Amino acid sequence: MASSDLKSAALLDQMKTHFSTDAGKALIKKIGLVYQINLAPKKMGFNEEIYVVDLKKGEVTKGPYEGGKPDATFSFTDEDFYKIATGKMNPQIAFMRGKMKVKGSLSAAQKFTPDIFPKPSKM
């Protein structure tokens, strides 16, 4: 994956490793959906970096999804995505406040919860 200035990029990198663990494999079995995440450094819709979190194959890749349509596509700023992924912001509240935009299946989108992210290592 090309390096990125986004805080969230490191988090998405950790997800790759997470998918190879037993907990990660259980998630893939349970969810089995493909998410595209559009991350903007400052303002949604501008200079976005696009990532695909594939919970069918257990992969995280940079760039738009090429296997048809993702089940759901999310748009965030880097900061808001980071807060949601680390459990500091509730996804429903983020959505209601317009900090997260969703396209595609809402039922698929509802399975995209902070639980799918690896927990930050506690020291």
Tab-separated table of N, CA and C in Angstrom:
chain	number	residue	atom	x	y	z
A	1	MET	N	0.847	-1.188	0.000
A	1	MET	CA	0.000	0.000	0.000
A	1	MET	C	0.885	1.242	0.000
A	2	ALA	N	0.561	2.171	-0.834
A	2	ALA	CA	1.337	3.409	-0.900
A	2	ALA	C	1.189	4.146	0.429
A	3	SER	N	2.224	4.861	0.795
A	3	SER	CA	2.137	5.550	2.084
A	3	SER	C	1.153	6.707	1.980
A	4	SER	N	0.641	7.080	3.106
A	4	SER	CA	-0.398	8.098	3.142
A	4	SER	C	-0.168	8.988	4.349
A	5	ASP	N	-0.663	10.211	4.265
A	5	ASP	CA	-0.558	11.123	5.402
A	5	ASP	C	-1.738	10.963	6.348
A	6	LEU	N	-2.704	10.160	5.977
A	6	LEU	CA	-3.900	10.030	6.796
A	6	LEU	C	-3.643	9.147	8.018
A	7	LYS	N	-4.165	9.596	9.163
A	7	LYS	CA	-4.055	8.800	10.397
A	7	LYS	C	-4.732	7.444	10.202
A	8	SER	N	-5.838	7.463	9.478
A	8	SER	CA	-6.641	6.261	9.288
A	8	SER	C	-5.927	5.201	8.462
A	9	ALA	N	-4.962	5.622	7.641
A	9	ALA	CA	-4.261	4.666	6.779
A	9	ALA	C	-3.551	3.598	7.619
A	10	ALA	N	-2.962	4.011	8.729
A	10	ALA	CA	-2.260	3.065	9.606
A	10	ALA	C	-3.261	2.069	10.191
A	11	LEU	N	-4.431	2.572	10.520
A	11	LEU	CA	-5.494	1.748	11.077
A	11	LEU	C	-5.936	0.692	10.061
A	12	LEU	N	-6.072	1.111	8.810
A	12	LEU	CA	-6.483	0.192	7.759
A	12	LEU	C	-5.395	-0.843	7.507
A	13	ASP	N	-4.148	-0.433	7.656
A	13	ASP	CA	-3.033	-1.375	7.542
A	13	ASP	C	-3.106	-2.446	8.627
A	14	GLN	N	-3.443	-2.013	9.843
A	14	GLN	CA	-3.554	-2.965	10.961
A	14	GLN	C	-4.678	-3.963	10.703
A	15	MET	N	-5.710	-3.535	9.984
A	15	MET	CA	-6.823	-4.429	9.705
A	15	MET	C	-6.375	-5.620	8.891
A	16	LYS	N	-5.435	-5.403	7.970
A	16	LYS	CA	-4.916	-6.504	7.156
A	16	LYS	C	-4.401	-7.616	8.062
A	17	THR	N	-3.612	-7.224	9.057
A	17	THR	CA	-3.050	-8.193	9.991
A	17	THR	C	-4.156	-8.828	10.810
A	18	HIS	N	-5.116	-8.003	11.218
A	18	HIS	CA	-6.249	-8.448	12.018
A	18	HIS	C	-7.020	-9.571	11.307
A	19	PHE	N	-7.179	-9.455	9.980
A	19	PHE	CA	-7.932	-10.455	9.230
A	19	PHE	C	-7.258	-11.819	9.217
A	20	SER	N	-5.962	-11.866	9.512
A	20	SER	CA	-5.284	-13.161	9.511
A	20	SER	C	-5.378	-13.848	10.881
A	21	THR	N	-5.952	-13.155	11.871
A	21	THR	CA	-6.115	-13.748	13.200
A	21	THR	C	-7.439	-14.506	13.255
A	22	ASP	N	-7.613	-15.302	14.299
A	22	ASP	CA	-8.864	-16.058	14.447
A	22	ASP	C	-10.056	-15.118	14.560
A	23	ALA	N	-9.890	-14.031	15.315
A	23	ALA	CA	-10.980	-13.060	15.475
A	23	ALA	C	-11.334	-12.452	14.122
A	24	GLY	N	-10.312	-12.150	13.346
A	24	GLY	CA	-10.518	-11.562	12.023
A	24	GLY	C	-11.222	-12.528	11.088
A	25	LYS	N	-10.817	-13.799	11.137
A	25	LYS	CA	-11.434	-14.814	10.268
A	25	LYS	C	-12.892	-15.029	10.636
A	26	ALA	N	-13.203	-14.939	11.923
A	26	ALA	CA	-14.587	-15.087	12.381
A	26	ALA	C	-15.445	-13.944	11.830
A	27	LEU	N	-14.874	-12.740	11.790
A	27	LEU	CA	-15.577	-11.577	11.233
A	27	LEU	C	-15.919	-11.770	9.762
A	28	ILE	N	-14.941	-12.288	9.008
A	28	ILE	CA	-15.125	-12.489	7.574
A	28	ILE	C	-16.296	-13.447	7.353
A	29	LYS	N	-16.321	-14.539	8.145
A	29	LYS	CA	-17.419	-15.504	8.042
A	29	LYS	C	-18.750	-14.849	8.381
A	30	LYS	N	-18.746	-14.028	9.436
A	30	LYS	CA	-19.973	-13.431	9.942
A	30	LYS	C	-20.513	-12.333	9.012
A	31	ILE	N	-19.626	-11.499	8.474
A	31	ILE	CA	-20.086	-10.324	7.726
A	31	ILE	C	-20.141	-10.569	6.223
A	32	GLY	N	-19.051	-11.024	5.623
A	32	GLY	CA	-19.050	-11.369	4.210
A	32	GLY	C	-19.502	-10.266	3.258
A	33	LEU	N	-19.135	-9.020	3.542
A	33	LEU	CA	-19.535	-7.893	2.697
A	33	LEU	C	-18.308	-7.096	2.264
A	34	VAL	N	-18.495	-6.263	1.261
A	34	VAL	CA	-17.404	-5.425	0.770
A	34	VAL	C	-17.756	-3.957	0.998
A	35	TYR	N	-16.836	-3.230	1.645
A	35	TYR	CA	-17.038	-1.820	1.929
A	35	TYR	C	-15.996	-0.988	1.215
A	36	GLN	N	-16.431	0.117	0.640
A	36	GLN	CA	-15.475	1.078	0.107
A	36	GLN	C	-15.488	2.280	1.035
A	37	ILE	N	-14.302	2.738	1.391
A	37	ILE	CA	-14.182	3.858	2.316
A	37	ILE	C	-13.457	4.996	1.614
A	38	ASN	N	-14.132	6.130	1.517
A	38	ASN	CA	-13.532	7.318	0.911
A	38	ASN	C	-13.123	8.251	2.047
A	39	LEU	N	-11.823	8.472	2.163
A	39	LEU	CA	-11.298	9.296	3.257
A	39	LEU	C	-10.741	10.603	2.719
A	40	ALA	N	-11.231	11.696	3.260
A	40	ALA	CA	-10.751	13.009	2.846
A	40	ALA	C	-9.866	13.577	3.946
A	41	PRO	N	-8.725	14.169	3.573
A	41	PRO	CA	-7.826	14.729	4.604
A	41	PRO	C	-8.528	15.760	5.483
A	42	LYS	N	-9.302	16.683	4.887
A	42	LYS	CA	-9.914	17.749	5.676
A	42	LYS	C	-11.415	17.870	5.434
A	43	LYS	N	-11.820	17.923	4.168
A	43	LYS	CA	-13.211	18.191	3.848
A	43	LYS	C	-13.750	17.068	2.968
A	44	MET	N	-14.886	16.481	3.376
A	44	MET	CA	-15.461	15.373	2.633
A	44	MET	C	-15.606	15.705	1.155
A	45	GLY	N	-15.202	14.757	0.319
A	45	GLY	CA	-15.360	14.941	-1.116
A	45	GLY	C	-14.147	15.548	-1.813
A	46	PHE	N	-13.159	16.008	-1.039
A	46	PHE	CA	-11.981	16.635	-1.646
A	46	PHE	C	-10.727	15.815	-1.378
A	47	ASN	N	-9.941	15.570	-2.435
A	47	ASN	CA	-8.664	14.834	-2.320
A	47	ASN	C	-8.818	13.529	-1.554
A	48	GLU	N	-9.867	12.811	-1.849
A	48	GLU	CA	-10.114	11.585	-1.086
A	48	GLU	C	-9.132	10.481	-1.450
A	49	GLU	N	-8.802	9.694	-0.445
A	49	GLU	CA	-8.085	8.440	-0.670
A	49	GLU	C	-9.130	7.354	-0.504
A	50	ILE	N	-9.091	6.382	-1.393
A	50	ILE	CA	-10.121	5.352	-1.381
A	50	ILE	C	-9.519	4.020	-0.964
A	51	TYR	N	-10.205	3.367	-0.050
A	51	TYR	CA	-9.783	2.045	0.413
A	51	TYR	C	-10.964	1.093	0.279
A	52	VAL	N	-10.648	-0.174	0.077
A	52	VAL	CA	-11.683	-1.201	0.060
A	52	VAL	C	-11.390	-2.171	1.193
A	53	VAL	N	-12.395	-2.370	2.040
A	53	VAL	CA	-12.300	-3.363	3.109
A	53	VAL	C	-13.186	-4.520	2.657
A	54	ASP	N	-12.525	-5.597	2.232
A	54	ASP	CA	-13.233	-6.741	1.664
A	54	ASP	C	-13.379	-7.810	2.738
A	55	LEU	N	-14.590	-7.901	3.292
A	55	LEU	CA	-14.843	-8.896	4.335
A	55	LEU	C	-15.402	-10.181	3.735
A	56	LYS	N	-15.160	-10.380	2.435
A	56	LYS	CA	-15.422	-11.682	1.818
A	56	LYS	C	-14.087	-12.406	1.735
A	57	LYS	N	-13.066	-11.655	1.279
A	57	LYS	CA	-11.729	-12.231	1.109
A	57	LYS	C	-10.808	-11.931	2.278
A	58	GLY	N	-11.195	-10.969	3.126
A	58	GLY	CA	-10.312	-10.596	4.229
A	58	GLY	C	-9.141	-9.765	3.761
A	59	GLU	N	-9.426	-8.783	2.897
A	59	GLU	CA	-8.361	-7.942	2.358
A	59	GLU	C	-8.688	-6.468	2.556
A	60	VAL	N	-7.623	-5.681	2.634
A	60	VAL	CA	-7.773	-4.230	2.621
A	60	VAL	C	-6.880	-3.744	1.495
A	61	THR	N	-7.460	-3.019	0.542
A	61	THR	CA	-6.671	-2.542	-0.582
A	61	THR	C	-6.924	-1.059	-0.777
A	62	LYS	N	-5.945	-0.407	-1.400
A	62	LYS	CA	-6.097	1.018	-1.682
A	62	LYS	C	-6.575	1.145	-3.125
A	63	GLY	N	-7.528	2.059	-3.338
A	63	GLY	CA	-8.073	2.254	-4.679
A	63	GLY	C	-9.514	1.769	-4.722
A	64	PRO	N	-10.290	2.233	-5.704
A	64	PRO	CA	-11.707	1.875	-5.787
A	64	PRO	C	-11.904	0.368	-5.978
A	65	TYR	N	-13.045	-0.114	-5.554
A	65	TYR	CA	-13.395	-1.530	-5.681
A	65	TYR	C	-13.602	-1.873	-7.147
A	66	GLU	N	-13.014	-2.987	-7.573
A	66	GLU	CA	-13.107	-3.325	-8.994
A	66	GLU	C	-13.950	-4.558	-9.256
A	67	GLY	N	-14.524	-5.164	-8.229
A	67	GLY	CA	-15.287	-6.389	-8.435
A	67	GLY	C	-16.779	-6.123	-8.511
A	68	GLY	N	-17.191	-5.092	-9.238
A	68	GLY	CA	-18.615	-4.755	-9.288
A	68	GLY	C	-18.882	-3.602	-8.350
A	69	LYS	N	-19.984	-3.687	-7.618
A	69	LYS	CA	-20.337	-2.616	-6.678
A	69	LYS	C	-20.057	-3.061	-5.254
A	70	PRO	N	-19.452	-2.197	-4.433
A	70	PRO	CA	-19.321	-2.562	-3.019
A	70	PRO	C	-20.714	-2.609	-2.383
A	71	ASP	N	-20.858	-3.376	-1.294
A	71	ASP	CA	-22.152	-3.459	-0.612
A	71	ASP	C	-22.540	-2.115	-0.026
A	72	ALA	N	-21.548	-1.368	0.452
A	72	ALA	CA	-21.808	-0.026	0.964
A	72	ALA	C	-20.541	0.805	0.791
A	73	THR	N	-20.740	2.086	0.523
A	73	THR	CA	-19.624	3.018	0.393
A	73	THR	C	-19.805	4.107	1.438
A	74	PHE	N	-18.726	4.380	2.162
A	74	PHE	CA	-18.752	5.403	3.210
A	74	PHE	C	-17.833	6.539	2.831
A	75	SER	N	-18.232	7.758	3.185
A	75	SER	CA	-17.342	8.918	3.042
A	75	SER	C	-17.186	9.567	4.407
A	76	PHE	N	-15.942	9.850	4.744
A	76	PHE	CA	-15.613	10.474	6.031
A	76	PHE	C	-14.465	11.435	5.803
A	77	THR	N	-14.223	12.286	6.807
A	77	THR	CA	-12.914	12.935	6.876
A	77	THR	C	-12.036	11.950	7.649
A	78	ASP	N	-10.749	12.091	7.462
A	78	ASP	CA	-9.779	11.228	8.139
A	78	ASP	C	-10.028	11.216	9.650
A	79	GLU	N	-10.194	12.408	10.212
A	79	GLU	CA	-10.366	12.561	11.659
A	79	GLU	C	-11.612	11.821	12.166
A	80	ASP	N	-12.733	11.994	11.463
A	80	ASP	CA	-13.986	11.366	11.906
A	80	ASP	C	-13.927	9.851	11.768
A	81	PHE	N	-13.335	9.362	10.673
A	81	PHE	CA	-13.211	7.918	10.502
A	81	PHE	C	-12.360	7.336	11.636
A	82	TYR	N	-11.277	8.030	11.948
A	82	TYR	CA	-10.389	7.571	13.009
A	82	TYR	C	-11.147	7.470	14.339
A	83	LYS	N	-11.974	8.491	14.622
A	83	LYS	CA	-12.743	8.489	15.873
A	83	LYS	C	-13.747	7.338	15.899
A	84	ILE	N	-14.399	7.091	14.789
A	84	ILE	CA	-15.389	6.005	14.737
A	84	ILE	C	-14.690	4.653	14.883
A	85	ALA	N	-13.601	4.471	14.128
A	85	ALA	CA	-12.896	3.184	14.145
A	85	ALA	C	-12.289	2.875	15.508
A	86	THR	N	-11.930	3.913	16.256
A	86	THR	CA	-11.327	3.678	17.569
A	86	THR	C	-12.374	3.734	18.679
A	87	GLY	N	-13.649	3.816	18.292
A	87	GLY	CA	-14.736	3.768	19.266
A	87	GLY	C	-14.969	5.070	20.014
A	88	LYS	N	-14.387	6.183	19.542
A	88	LYS	CA	-14.569	7.463	20.237
A	88	LYS	C	-15.793	8.228	19.730
A	89	MET	N	-16.352	7.751	18.594
A	89	MET	CA	-17.560	8.399	18.063
A	89	MET	C	-18.519	7.307	17.608
A	90	ASN	N	-19.782	7.447	17.987
A	90	ASN	CA	-20.793	6.474	17.616
A	90	ASN	C	-21.157	6.652	16.134
A	91	PRO	N	-21.117	5.553	15.337
A	91	PRO	CA	-21.407	5.685	13.904
A	91	PRO	C	-22.793	6.275	13.605
A	92	GLN	N	-23.808	5.913	14.407
A	92	GLN	CA	-25.157	6.450	14.160
A	92	GLN	C	-25.180	7.967	14.363
A	93	ILE	N	-24.506	8.421	15.418
A	93	ILE	CA	-24.461	9.857	15.708
A	93	ILE	C	-23.681	10.570	14.593
A	94	ALA	N	-22.576	9.961	14.163
A	94	ALA	CA	-21.780	10.543	13.075
A	94	ALA	C	-22.648	10.699	11.826
A	95	PHE	N	-23.452	9.684	11.542
A	95	PHE	CA	-24.318	9.712	10.361
A	95	PHE	C	-25.362	10.832	10.489
A	96	MET	N	-25.978	10.916	11.662
A	96	MET	CA	-27.024	11.925	11.873
A	96	MET	C	-26.462	13.346	11.807
A	97	ARG	N	-25.218	13.502	12.219
A	97	ARG	CA	-24.589	14.835	12.189
A	97	ARG	C	-23.963	15.156	10.838
A	98	GLY	N	-24.087	14.227	9.887
A	98	GLY	CA	-23.515	14.450	8.558
A	98	GLY	C	-22.016	14.269	8.498
A	99	LYS	N	-21.442	13.592	9.509
A	99	LYS	CA	-19.987	13.365	9.524
A	99	LYS	C	-19.634	12.082	8.773
A	100	MET	N	-20.668	11.354	8.344
A	100	MET	CA	-20.455	10.110	7.618
A	100	MET	C	-21.548	10.037	6.567
A	101	LYS	N	-21.156	9.791	5.319
A	101	LYS	CA	-22.150	9.618	4.259
A	101	LYS	C	-22.113	8.159	3.831
A	102	VAL	N	-23.287	7.622	3.528
A	102	VAL	CA	-23.382	6.215	3.150
A	102	VAL	C	-24.116	6.096	1.828
A	103	LYS	N	-23.552	5.284	0.926
A	103	LYS	CA	-24.250	4.930	-0.312
A	103	LYS	C	-24.333	3.410	-0.349
A	104	GLY	N	-25.393	2.900	-0.960
A	104	GLY	CA	-25.512	1.453	-1.081
A	104	GLY	C	-26.481	0.916	-0.053
A	105	SER	N	-26.291	-0.320	0.350
A	105	SER	CA	-27.226	-1.005	1.242
A	105	SER	C	-27.099	-0.526	2.685
A	106	LEU	N	-28.206	-0.042	3.233
A	106	LEU	CA	-28.166	0.411	4.634
A	106	LEU	C	-28.014	-0.769	5.584
A	107	SER	N	-28.601	-1.918	5.232
A	107	SER	CA	-28.440	-3.067	6.134
A	107	SER	C	-26.977	-3.528	6.142
A	108	ALA	N	-26.309	-3.439	5.002
A	108	ALA	CA	-24.874	-3.765	4.951
A	108	ALA	C	-24.090	-2.734	5.751
A	109	ALA	N	-24.486	-1.465	5.611
A	109	ALA	CA	-23.792	-0.386	6.307
A	109	ALA	C	-23.889	-0.549	7.821
A	110	GLN	N	-25.012	-1.074	8.300
A	110	GLN	CA	-25.188	-1.219	9.748
A	110	GLN	C	-24.260	-2.279	10.342
A	111	LYS	N	-23.722	-3.143	9.501
A	111	LYS	CA	-22.788	-4.157	10.015
A	111	LYS	C	-21.363	-3.604	10.101
A	112	PHE	N	-21.189	-2.395	9.609
A	112	PHE	CA	-19.872	-1.757	9.648
A	112	PHE	C	-19.762	-1.030	10.982
A	113	THR	N	-19.288	-1.725	11.985
A	113	THR	CA	-19.256	-1.183	13.339
A	113	THR	C	-17.816	-1.147	13.842
A	114	PRO	N	-17.566	-0.428	14.927
A	114	PRO	CA	-16.201	-0.403	15.472
A	114	PRO	C	-15.681	-1.804	15.821
A	115	ASP	N	-16.586	-2.785	16.005
A	115	ASP	CA	-16.156	-4.152	16.336
A	115	ASP	C	-15.300	-4.788	15.246
A	116	ILE	N	-15.435	-4.318	14.006
A	116	ILE	CA	-14.643	-4.963	12.955
A	116	ILE	C	-13.195	-4.496	12.955
A	117	PHE	N	-12.896	-3.451	13.721
A	117	PHE	CA	-11.526	-2.951	13.759
A	117	PHE	C	-10.744	-3.608	14.875
A	118	PRO	N	-9.451	-3.833	14.638
A	118	PRO	CA	-8.635	-4.388	15.718
A	118	PRO	C	-8.595	-3.388	16.868
A	119	LYS	N	-8.616	-3.891	18.068
A	119	LYS	CA	-8.552	-3.004	19.240
A	119	LYS	C	-7.152	-2.446	19.338
A	120	PRO	N	-7.010	-1.156	19.658
A	120	PRO	CA	-5.661	-0.597	19.857
A	120	PRO	C	-4.976	-1.376	20.983
A	121	SER	N	-3.715	-1.690	20.777
A	121	SER	CA	-3.026	-2.505	21.801
A	121	SER	C	-2.916	-1.722	23.091
A	122	LYS	N	-3.275	-2.377	24.168
A	122	LYS	CA	-3.165	-1.738	25.499
A	122	LYS	C	-1.769	-2.029	26.016
A	123	MET	N	-1.172	-1.026	26.627
A	123	MET	CA	0.183	-1.223	27.182
A	123	MET	C	0.074	-1.681	28.624
